[in-house]
Short mmCIF file of C-alpha atoms and ligand atoms in Angstrom, two decimals:
data_model
loop_
_atom_site.label_atom_id
_atom_site.label_comp_id
_atom_site.label_asym_id
_atom_site.label_seq_id
_atom_site.Cartn_x
_atom_site.Cartn_y
_atom_site.Cartn_z
CA MET A 1 1.55 -5.89 -38.03
CA GLU A 2 0.14 -3.91 -40.98
CA ILE A 3 -1.39 -0.67 -39.76
CA SER A 4 -3.13 2.22 -41.49
CA VAL A 5 -3.81 5.62 -40.02
CA ILE A 6 -6.62 7.62 -41.58
CA GLY A 7 -5.86 11.29 -41.04
CA THR A 8 -2.28 12.49 -40.65
CA GLY A 9 -2.83 15.40 -38.30
CA TYR A 10 -1.09 15.66 -35.01
CA VAL A 11 -2.51 12.43 -33.53
CA GLY A 12 -2.49 10.41 -36.76
CA LEU A 13 1.04 11.23 -37.83
CA THR A 14 2.46 10.68 -34.34
CA THR A 15 0.62 7.36 -34.00
CA GLY A 16 1.76 6.29 -37.45
CA VAL A 17 5.46 7.03 -37.14
CA CYS A 18 5.65 5.74 -33.56
CA LEU A 19 4.07 2.41 -34.56
CA ALA A 20 6.47 2.29 -37.52
CA GLN A 21 9.33 2.92 -35.13
CA LEU A 22 8.15 -0.08 -33.10
CA GLY A 23 8.54 -2.23 -36.23
CA HIS A 24 5.05 -2.22 -37.71
CA THR A 25 4.45 -1.39 -41.35
CA VAL A 26 2.34 1.72 -41.49
CA VAL A 27 0.51 3.59 -44.24
CA GLY A 28 -0.74 7.07 -43.43
CA TYR A 29 -3.64 8.44 -45.48
CA ASP A 30 -4.87 11.98 -45.76
CA LYS A 31 -7.19 13.63 -48.27
CA ASP A 32 -5.10 16.79 -48.00
CA LEU A 33 -2.75 16.44 -50.98
CA TYR A 34 -0.50 19.26 -49.85
CA ARG A 35 0.02 17.60 -46.47
CA ILE A 36 0.69 14.18 -48.03
CA GLU A 37 3.12 15.63 -50.51
CA LYS A 38 5.03 17.25 -47.64
CA ILE A 39 5.10 14.05 -45.60
CA GLN A 40 6.30 12.10 -48.65
CA ARG A 41 9.26 14.50 -48.79
CA GLY A 42 10.01 13.69 -45.14
CA ILE A 43 8.73 17.02 -43.87
CA SER A 44 6.40 17.03 -40.90
CA PRO A 45 3.47 19.42 -41.55
CA ILE A 46 3.39 20.26 -37.83
CA PHE A 47 6.15 21.19 -35.43
CA GLU A 48 6.42 18.49 -32.80
CA PRO A 49 9.81 17.74 -31.22
CA GLY A 50 11.38 14.62 -32.76
CA LEU A 51 8.52 13.95 -35.18
CA GLN A 52 10.27 14.94 -38.40
CA GLU A 53 13.37 12.90 -37.50
CA LEU A 54 11.26 9.84 -36.72
CA LEU A 55 9.28 10.34 -39.92
CA GLN A 56 12.45 10.42 -42.01
CA LYS A 57 13.93 7.44 -40.18
CA THR A 58 10.87 5.21 -40.55
CA MET A 59 10.38 6.25 -44.19
CA GLY A 60 14.04 5.38 -44.84
CA GLU A 61 13.47 1.97 -43.27
CA LYS A 62 10.36 1.54 -45.44
CA LYS A 63 8.22 1.17 -42.33
CA PHE A 64 6.12 4.26 -42.97
CA ARG A 65 4.67 5.68 -46.15
CA ALA A 66 2.02 8.29 -46.88
CA THR A 67 -0.70 8.16 -49.49
CA SER A 68 -3.68 10.19 -50.63
CA HIS A 69 -5.26 7.10 -52.18
CA LEU A 70 -7.78 5.79 -49.66
CA PRO A 71 -8.31 2.26 -51.05
CA GLU A 72 -4.55 1.68 -50.79
CA ALA A 73 -4.59 2.60 -47.08
CA VAL A 74 -7.71 0.52 -46.38
CA GLN A 75 -6.29 -2.54 -48.14
CA HIS A 76 -2.98 -2.26 -46.30
CA GLY A 77 -3.96 -2.26 -42.66
CA ARG A 78 -5.22 -5.10 -40.55
CA ILE A 79 -5.87 -2.34 -38.04
CA LEU A 80 -7.11 1.05 -39.23
CA PHE A 81 -6.84 3.97 -36.82
CA LEU A 82 -9.33 6.78 -37.45
CA CYS A 83 -7.53 9.99 -36.53
CA VAL A 84 -9.62 12.67 -38.23
CA GLY A 85 -10.65 15.94 -36.62
CA THR A 86 -13.80 16.42 -34.57
CA PRO A 87 -13.84 20.23 -34.38
CA GLN A 88 -16.18 22.29 -32.26
CA LEU A 89 -19.52 23.39 -33.70
CA PRO A 90 -20.84 26.86 -32.74
CA ASP A 91 -22.99 25.34 -29.96
CA GLY A 92 -20.00 23.49 -28.46
CA ARG A 93 -20.93 20.06 -29.82
CA ALA A 94 -18.35 18.01 -31.68
CA ASP A 95 -18.67 18.05 -35.46
CA LEU A 96 -18.73 14.41 -36.53
CA THR A 97 -18.85 15.11 -40.28
CA GLN A 98 -15.28 13.97 -40.90
CA ILE A 99 -15.41 10.76 -38.92
CA GLU A 100 -18.76 9.75 -40.41
CA GLY A 101 -17.51 10.67 -43.89
CA VAL A 102 -14.38 8.61 -43.52
CA VAL A 103 -16.27 5.55 -42.27
CA ARG A 104 -18.61 5.81 -45.24
CA GLU A 105 -15.61 6.09 -47.57
CA ILE A 106 -13.65 3.19 -46.14
CA ALA A 107 -16.65 0.88 -45.65
CA PRO A 108 -16.91 -0.40 -49.25
CA HIS A 109 -13.22 -1.41 -49.22
CA LEU A 110 -13.20 -3.20 -45.84
CA LYS A 111 -12.69 -6.97 -45.66
CA PRO A 112 -13.91 -9.34 -42.92
CA GLY A 113 -11.49 -9.48 -39.99
CA GLN A 114 -10.26 -5.92 -40.35
CA ILE A 115 -10.34 -3.75 -37.25
CA VAL A 116 -11.38 -0.12 -37.25
CA VAL A 117 -10.22 1.88 -34.24
CA GLU A 118 -11.75 5.20 -33.24
CA LYS A 119 -8.89 7.36 -31.98
CA SER A 120 -10.45 10.75 -32.64
CA THR A 121 -12.07 12.26 -29.55
CA VAL A 122 -15.81 11.79 -29.93
CA PRO A 123 -19.00 12.05 -27.89
CA VAL A 124 -20.02 8.93 -26.03
CA LYS A 125 -21.98 6.48 -28.20
CA THR A 126 -20.22 7.52 -31.41
CA ALA A 127 -18.44 4.16 -31.75
CA ARG A 128 -21.77 2.39 -31.42
CA ARG A 129 -23.22 4.59 -34.17
CA LEU A 130 -20.21 4.00 -36.41
CA LYS A 131 -20.61 0.26 -35.87
CA HIS A 132 -24.23 0.53 -37.09
CA LEU A 133 -23.03 2.53 -40.06
CA LEU A 134 -20.61 -0.27 -40.98
CA GLU A 135 -23.47 -2.75 -40.68
CA ILE A 136 -25.53 -0.71 -43.11
CA TYR A 137 -22.67 -1.24 -45.57
CA GLY A 138 -22.87 -4.99 -44.85
CA LYS A 139 -19.65 -5.00 -42.81
CA LYS A 140 -20.82 -7.05 -39.82
CA ASP A 141 -17.47 -8.90 -39.69
CA VAL A 142 -15.45 -5.74 -39.15
CA THR A 143 -14.55 -5.04 -35.50
CA LEU A 144 -14.92 -1.52 -34.18
CA LEU A 145 -12.87 -0.46 -31.15
CA SER A 146 -12.29 2.75 -29.26
CA ASN A 147 -8.74 3.64 -28.24
CA PRO A 148 -8.67 7.20 -26.93
CA GLU A 149 -5.49 9.21 -27.21
CA PHE A 150 -3.86 11.06 -24.33
CA LEU A 151 -0.91 12.62 -26.18
CA ARG A 152 0.21 16.06 -25.11
CA GLU A 153 1.41 18.34 -27.87
CA GLY A 154 5.08 19.09 -27.52
CA ASN A 155 5.54 15.71 -25.79
CA ALA A 156 3.62 13.54 -28.20
CA ILE A 157 6.31 11.02 -29.11
CA GLU A 158 7.32 10.31 -25.56
CA ASP A 159 3.67 10.14 -24.52
CA PHE A 160 2.98 7.61 -27.28
CA LEU A 161 6.00 5.46 -26.58
CA LYS A 162 5.72 5.65 -22.79
CA PRO A 163 2.01 5.97 -22.03
CA ASP A 164 0.81 5.96 -18.44
CA ARG A 165 -2.19 3.85 -19.47
CA ILE A 166 -3.85 2.42 -22.56
CA VAL A 167 -7.63 2.39 -22.78
CA ILE A 168 -9.38 0.02 -25.16
CA GLY A 169 -13.13 0.09 -25.62
CA ALA A 170 -14.64 -3.02 -27.17
CA GLU A 171 -17.98 -4.78 -27.45
CA ASP A 172 -16.43 -7.83 -25.76
CA SER A 173 -12.99 -8.68 -24.39
CA HIS A 174 -12.24 -11.04 -27.29
CA SER A 175 -12.52 -8.16 -29.81
CA ALA A 176 -9.93 -6.18 -27.86
CA GLN A 177 -7.24 -8.87 -28.33
CA PRO A 178 -5.62 -7.51 -31.53
CA LEU A 179 -5.09 -4.09 -29.95
CA LEU A 180 -3.79 -5.69 -26.75
CA ALA A 181 -1.35 -7.62 -28.93
CA LEU A 182 -0.30 -4.44 -30.72
CA TYR A 183 0.43 -2.76 -27.40
CA GLU A 184 1.90 -5.88 -25.77
CA SER A 185 5.37 -4.39 -25.30
CA PHE A 186 4.05 -1.35 -23.39
CA PRO A 187 4.52 -1.98 -19.66
CA CYS A 188 1.70 0.38 -18.56
CA PRO A 189 -1.75 -0.65 -17.24
CA LYS A 190 -4.24 -1.51 -19.98
CA ILE A 191 -7.89 -0.92 -19.30
CA VAL A 192 -10.30 -2.92 -21.43
CA THR A 193 -13.82 -1.69 -21.18
CA ASP A 194 -16.99 -1.24 -23.20
CA LEU A 195 -17.15 1.35 -25.98
CA GLU A 196 -19.08 3.98 -24.05
CA THR A 197 -16.80 3.85 -21.01
CA ALA A 198 -13.70 4.32 -23.17
CA GLU A 199 -15.25 7.35 -24.84
CA ILE A 200 -16.21 8.87 -21.49
CA ILE A 201 -12.70 8.28 -20.08
CA LYS A 202 -11.25 10.62 -22.73
CA HIS A 203 -13.72 13.43 -22.16
CA ALA A 204 -13.57 13.03 -18.38
CA ALA A 205 -9.74 13.13 -18.38
CA ASN A 206 -9.53 16.36 -20.34
CA SER A 207 -12.37 17.97 -18.40
CA PHE A 208 -10.71 17.07 -15.12
CA LEU A 209 -7.41 18.60 -16.25
CA ALA A 210 -9.27 21.76 -17.26
CA THR A 211 -10.99 21.78 -13.88
CA LYS A 212 -7.67 21.64 -12.06
CA ILE A 213 -6.39 24.61 -14.04
CA SER A 214 -9.50 26.73 -13.49
CA PHE A 215 -9.48 25.79 -9.81
CA ILE A 216 -5.95 27.04 -9.32
CA ASN A 217 -6.70 30.18 -11.34
CA MET A 218 -9.72 30.86 -9.15
CA ILE A 219 -7.52 30.56 -6.04
CA ALA A 220 -4.90 32.76 -7.75
CA ASP A 221 -7.45 35.57 -7.99
CA LEU A 222 -8.08 35.31 -4.25
CA CYS A 223 -4.32 35.30 -3.58
CA ASP A 224 -4.02 38.54 -5.52
CA LYS A 225 -6.71 40.16 -3.38
CA VAL A 226 -5.35 39.09 0.00
CA GLY A 227 -1.60 39.12 -0.51
CA ALA A 228 -0.98 35.35 -0.68
CA ASP A 229 1.27 33.56 -3.16
CA ILE A 230 -0.36 31.03 -5.53
CA GLU A 231 2.96 29.34 -6.27
CA LYS A 232 3.30 28.35 -2.63
CA VAL A 233 -0.38 27.42 -2.38
CA ALA A 234 0.03 25.11 -5.40
CA GLU A 235 3.11 23.55 -3.81
CA GLY A 236 1.37 23.19 -0.48
CA ILE A 237 -1.67 21.42 -1.88
CA GLY A 238 0.13 19.59 -4.72
CA LEU A 239 2.36 17.62 -2.36
CA ASP A 240 -0.74 15.82 -1.14
CA PRO A 241 -0.69 12.76 -3.43
CA ARG A 242 -4.48 12.79 -3.56
CA ILE A 243 -4.26 16.18 -5.28
CA GLY A 244 -0.93 15.93 -7.14
CA LYS A 245 1.22 18.84 -8.28
CA GLU A 246 0.56 18.59 -12.03
CA PHE A 247 -1.82 21.02 -13.70
CA LEU A 248 -1.75 23.46 -10.83
CA LYS A 249 0.08 26.19 -12.71
CA ALA A 250 -1.86 29.42 -12.47
CA GLY A 251 -1.75 31.82 -15.37
CA LEU A 252 -3.64 32.94 -18.43
CA GLY A 253 -5.57 29.66 -18.57
CA TYR A 254 -5.70 26.69 -20.88
CA GLY A 255 -5.88 26.67 -24.65
CA GLY A 256 -5.18 24.18 -27.40
CA TYR A 257 -7.24 21.89 -29.54
CA CYS A 258 -8.34 19.52 -26.79
CA LEU A 259 -9.13 20.95 -23.38
CA PRO A 260 -11.50 23.78 -24.38
CA LYS A 261 -13.24 21.81 -27.14
CA ASP A 262 -13.57 18.54 -25.25
CA LEU A 263 -14.92 20.22 -22.14
CA ARG A 264 -17.59 22.03 -24.16
CA ALA A 265 -18.53 18.88 -26.06
CA PHE A 266 -18.80 17.02 -22.74
CA LEU A 267 -21.07 19.77 -21.43
CA GLN A 268 -23.37 19.38 -24.41
CA ILE A 269 -23.52 15.61 -23.98
CA ALA A 270 -24.54 16.10 -20.34
CA LYS A 271 -27.17 18.62 -21.41
CA ASP A 272 -28.63 16.14 -23.89
CA GLN A 273 -28.70 13.49 -21.18
CA GLN A 274 -30.13 15.98 -18.64
CA VAL A 275 -27.24 15.54 -16.22
CA ASP A 276 -26.13 18.57 -14.18
CA PHE A 277 -22.62 19.49 -15.38
CA SER A 278 -22.76 23.10 -14.19
CA LEU A 279 -19.38 22.56 -12.52
CA LEU A 280 -17.81 22.38 -15.96
CA GLU A 281 -19.69 25.50 -17.11
CA VAL A 282 -17.89 27.45 -14.40
CA VAL A 283 -14.56 25.87 -15.34
CA ASP A 284 -15.04 27.16 -18.89
CA ARG A 285 -16.16 30.59 -17.69
CA ILE A 286 -13.18 31.04 -15.37
CA ASN A 287 -10.87 30.15 -18.24
CA GLU A 288 -12.53 32.56 -20.66
CA GLU A 289 -12.10 35.39 -18.17
CA ARG A 290 -8.33 35.01 -17.81
CA PRO A 291 -7.27 37.28 -20.71
CA TYR A 292 -9.58 40.06 -19.43
CA ARG A 293 -7.72 39.94 -16.11
CA ALA A 294 -4.46 40.52 -17.95
CA ILE A 295 -5.92 43.61 -19.58
CA SER A 296 -7.14 44.90 -16.18
CA ALA A 297 -3.65 44.35 -14.75
CA LEU A 298 -2.10 46.43 -17.55
CA LYS A 299 -4.64 49.17 -16.84
CA GLU A 300 -3.36 49.41 -13.27
CA ILE A 301 -0.14 50.77 -14.80
CA HIS A 302 -1.26 52.52 -17.97
CA LEU A 303 -4.28 54.79 -17.62
CA SER A 304 -5.10 54.06 -21.23
CA LEU A 305 -3.83 51.28 -23.48
CA SER A 306 -4.81 53.18 -26.61
CA GLY A 307 -1.93 54.05 -28.93
CA LYS A 308 0.53 52.11 -26.77
CA THR A 309 2.59 49.17 -27.96
CA PHE A 310 2.44 45.80 -26.24
CA VAL A 311 4.53 42.78 -27.08
CA LEU A 312 3.36 39.20 -26.66
CA PHE A 313 6.17 36.80 -25.88
CA GLY A 314 4.86 33.44 -27.00
CA LEU A 315 1.93 32.90 -29.35
CA SER A 316 1.48 29.11 -29.29
CA PHE A 317 -1.02 27.69 -26.78
CA LYS A 318 1.88 26.08 -24.91
CA PRO A 319 5.62 25.70 -25.45
CA ASN A 320 7.23 23.32 -27.95
CA THR A 321 4.42 23.46 -30.47
CA ASP A 322 3.43 25.75 -33.32
CA ASP A 323 -0.24 25.15 -32.56
CA ILE A 324 -2.20 28.32 -31.85
CA ARG A 325 -5.69 26.84 -31.65
CA GLU A 326 -7.59 28.49 -28.76
CA ALA A 327 -4.27 30.08 -27.76
CA ARG A 328 -4.58 32.83 -25.17
CA SER A 329 -2.42 34.98 -27.45
CA LEU A 330 -5.25 35.27 -29.98
CA LYS A 331 -7.77 36.51 -27.42
CA LEU A 332 -5.24 38.86 -25.83
CA THR A 333 -4.29 40.33 -29.20
CA ARG A 334 -7.92 40.95 -30.05
CA LEU A 335 -8.59 42.57 -26.67
CA LEU A 336 -5.55 44.83 -27.00
CA LEU A 337 -6.56 45.80 -30.54
CA GLU A 338 -10.03 46.67 -29.23
CA GLU A 339 -8.33 48.92 -26.67
CA GLY A 340 -6.62 50.75 -29.53
CA SER A 341 -3.15 49.35 -28.79
CA PHE A 342 -0.45 48.33 -31.23
CA VAL A 343 0.41 44.69 -30.73
CA ARG A 344 3.62 42.90 -31.57
CA GLY A 345 4.17 39.19 -31.35
CA TYR A 346 7.21 36.98 -31.10
CA ASP A 347 7.24 33.20 -30.94
CA PRO A 348 10.07 30.75 -31.66
CA LYS A 349 7.80 28.55 -33.83
CA ALA A 350 4.20 29.69 -34.04
CA GLY A 351 4.49 33.09 -35.78
CA GLU A 352 3.18 32.00 -39.17
CA THR A 353 0.31 29.88 -37.84
CA PHE A 354 -0.66 32.77 -35.59
CA LEU A 355 -0.74 35.25 -38.47
CA LYS A 356 -2.98 32.92 -40.47
CA ALA A 357 -5.40 32.53 -37.57
CA LEU A 358 -5.49 36.23 -36.69
CA GLY A 359 -6.06 37.43 -40.25
CA GLU A 360 -5.28 40.88 -41.59
CA GLU A 361 -4.76 43.31 -38.68
CA VAL A 362 -2.89 46.52 -39.44
CA ARG A 363 -2.00 47.16 -35.83
CA PHE A 364 -0.45 43.71 -35.33
CA THR A 365 3.17 43.04 -36.31
CA LEU A 366 4.97 39.72 -36.14
CA PHE A 367 8.65 39.83 -35.20
CA THR A 368 11.23 37.15 -35.75
CA ASP A 369 13.46 38.18 -32.87
CA PRO A 370 12.47 39.26 -29.37
CA TYR A 371 14.92 42.17 -29.13
CA SER A 372 13.52 44.04 -32.16
CA ALA A 373 10.00 43.32 -30.95
CA VAL A 374 10.42 45.21 -27.66
CA LYS A 375 11.98 48.39 -29.05
CA ASP A 376 10.05 51.41 -27.69
CA ALA A 377 7.32 49.14 -26.31
CA HIS A 378 5.09 50.02 -23.35
CA GLY A 379 4.81 46.51 -22.01
CA ILE A 380 5.52 42.83 -22.50
CA ILE A 381 3.09 40.02 -21.75
CA LEU A 382 4.71 36.63 -21.40
CA VAL A 383 1.98 34.37 -22.77
CA THR A 384 3.79 31.07 -23.38
CA GLU A 385 6.62 29.71 -21.28
CA TRP A 386 9.12 28.89 -24.04
CA GLU A 387 12.44 28.01 -22.43
CA GLU A 388 14.35 30.60 -24.45
CA PHE A 389 12.52 33.36 -22.57
CA LYS A 390 14.39 32.41 -19.40
CA ASN A 391 17.73 33.02 -21.10
CA LEU A 392 17.05 36.34 -22.84
CA ASP A 393 19.20 39.34 -22.07
CA TRP A 394 16.45 41.01 -20.05
CA GLU A 395 18.60 44.01 -19.18
CA THR A 396 18.98 44.90 -22.85
CA ILE A 397 15.24 44.36 -23.27
CA ARG A 398 14.39 46.66 -20.37
CA LYS A 399 16.65 49.40 -21.72
CA SER A 400 15.03 49.43 -25.13
CA MET A 401 11.46 49.75 -23.82
CA VAL A 402 9.62 53.04 -23.27
CA SER A 403 8.13 51.71 -20.05
CA PRO A 404 9.57 48.53 -18.54
CA VAL A 405 6.26 46.79 -17.82
CA LEU A 406 6.41 43.00 -17.71
CA LEU A 407 3.27 40.95 -17.13
CA ASP A 408 4.29 37.35 -16.64
CA GLY A 409 1.17 35.41 -17.62
CA ARG A 410 2.73 32.07 -16.66
CA ASN A 411 4.71 32.94 -13.50
CA TYR A 412 7.71 31.78 -15.47
CA LEU A 413 10.40 34.34 -14.71
CA SER A 414 12.05 35.11 -11.39
CA GLN A 415 10.18 38.10 -9.97
CA GLU A 416 13.19 39.05 -7.80
CA LYS A 417 15.50 39.05 -10.83
CA MET A 418 13.13 41.06 -13.00
CA VAL A 419 12.58 43.69 -10.30
CA SER A 420 16.32 43.94 -9.70
CA LEU A 421 16.75 44.58 -13.43
CA GLY A 422 14.38 47.51 -13.16
CA PHE A 423 11.17 46.01 -14.51
CA LEU A 424 7.72 46.73 -13.21
CA TYR A 425 6.84 43.08 -12.85
CA ARG A 426 3.60 41.30 -12.13
CA GLY A 427 2.86 37.59 -12.14
CA VAL A 428 -0.49 35.86 -11.65
CA GLY A 429 -1.75 35.33 -8.11
CA ARG A 430 1.55 36.29 -6.49
CA GLY A 431 -0.35 38.57 -4.11
CA LYS A 432 1.75 41.70 -4.35
CA GLY A 433 0.35 43.35 -7.45
CA TRP A 434 2.95 45.16 -9.52
CA LEU A 435 6.43 44.85 -8.08
CA GLY A 436 9.11 47.45 -8.61
CA LEU A 437 6.75 50.35 -7.98
CA LYS A 438 7.40 52.70 -5.08
CA HIS A 439 3.78 52.23 -4.00
CA PRO A 440 2.87 48.70 -5.12
CA SER A 441 -0.77 48.14 -6.08
CA GLN A 442 -2.61 45.49 -4.05
CA SER A 443 -5.52 44.83 -6.37
C1 LIG B 21 -4.23 17.80 -23.60
C2 LIG B 21 -4.15 16.61 -22.63
O1 LIG B 21 -3.15 16.90 -21.64
C3 LIG B 21 -3.81 15.34 -23.39
O2 LIG B 21 -3.81 14.24 -22.52
C4 LIG B 21 -4.87 15.15 -24.48
O3 LIG B 21 -4.65 13.99 -25.22
C5 LIG B 21 -4.89 16.35 -25.40
O4 LIG B 21 -5.15 17.51 -24.62
P1 LIG B 21 -2.49 19.38 -24.83
O5 LIG B 21 -3.67 20.04 -25.46
O6 LIG B 21 -1.33 19.04 -25.67
O7 LIG B 21 -2.93 18.01 -24.12
O8 LIG B 21 -1.97 20.37 -23.70
P2 LIG B 21 -1.77 20.33 -22.13
O9 LIG B 21 -0.38 20.02 -21.81
O10 LIG B 21 -2.81 19.48 -21.49
O11 LIG B 21 -2.03 21.86 -21.78
C6 LIG B 21 -3.28 22.48 -22.14
C7 LIG B 21 -3.30 23.92 -21.76
O12 LIG B 21 -3.35 24.07 -20.35
C8 LIG B 21 -2.10 24.74 -22.24
O13 LIG B 21 -2.59 25.95 -22.77
C9 LIG B 21 -1.31 24.98 -20.97
O14 LIG B 21 -0.59 26.19 -21.02
C10 LIG B 21 -2.41 25.04 -19.93
N1 LIG B 21 -1.98 24.66 -18.58
C11 LIG B 21 -1.51 23.40 -18.33
C12 LIG B 21 -2.09 25.57 -17.54
O15 LIG B 21 -2.53 26.71 -17.74
N2 LIG B 21 -1.73 25.18 -16.29
C13 LIG B 21 -1.25 23.94 -16.02
O16 LIG B 21 -0.96 23.67 -14.83
C14 LIG B 21 -1.14 23.02 -17.06
#
């Protein structure tokens, strides 16, 4: 089938090259000339495992090509996936400028029988409004569908090729047929529903995931107070299939482009509809407080953080991505800078994107190797659980630090091993405060 993707960000590019890999002929459009020029050279503008290889392969097979010429992309596809950003406005609502703009731009070029698919995450009723917009342009014969995306960054290709479900929102079941045909080879359940339900499924899924994380973080705080271990609590409740063990990892909280933004947008929708979503307000608040708890934990060891040097291991919002949007590392860096500390950062992939987001900060230094980063440091905070952190020579690291303080913000390292190496170690919700001290703190 001929497919076009409008917007070649993380969702658009993954969707495009994966559909090309499945044998469809795909054109990817973006107004960002720099991005298109990169893609045309076979370079993925984002780091996502396997994406660049798949891009080069499908381009070589002439199954995928990129263009900055919108009419070309609109003419090509029988199905057009809208994958443009819906960033957060200051009040938490989703900014629909891009998606509206793109529909207005493509509308004059659309032909009867073409199918426009909303893949961007949008507030409920957006598809309906876009459908009206198309009608204003006289495009009554164009079908509009919603097909929310559940890709996880760092796992996007596998998630696309092996989805656990496919959701298709349509005005009637007949309109959904072309998308069902496109996804025919996927063995997962396919849910065909109306437009509004499909849109709500996306927001509800991400808000529920966020709720699970804040729930476990809330329990982690209690564990810290009473001497219980959150890792065992998570195991003990997660084995109940009604709860499930996923998304019960306590730590510094969730970040990224989706969970924080989608939860806040969902909250605003509920507010507009006068539905009580205060549960989600608390989920957001618990998450926002996580970095402050890390600072308090450091203050149990250092009377003052001013003038001291702290190293963040991991800057991306999660491993296997260079995405730093809403990353905990940004908030932690800012809090440490406010305390008067010197901050160093190391990340296998996200260093440059982090620097851009942080802006000019004289007391922040980016390092390209973890061993130089820790020299004469007063503490390390493990912010992102990149696999390479497990295999570092931690003894060498401990020896080069001024004080061997290690705050494991993801409960990723073995506390026994770190203590035996001479670190003052603290995880999140492990119930024993700082380990390795003669008189461990209990708070
Ligand atoms: C999320 C959804 O999972 C995906 O379905 C949707 O399409 C896009 O948003 P993503 O943003 O890639 O995906 O990240 P995800 O794997 O969900 O993790 C989000 C954040 O939660 C990360 O910062 C991660 O570190 C944190 N997290 C995750 C926890 O703190 N604890 C957990 O148990 C799981």
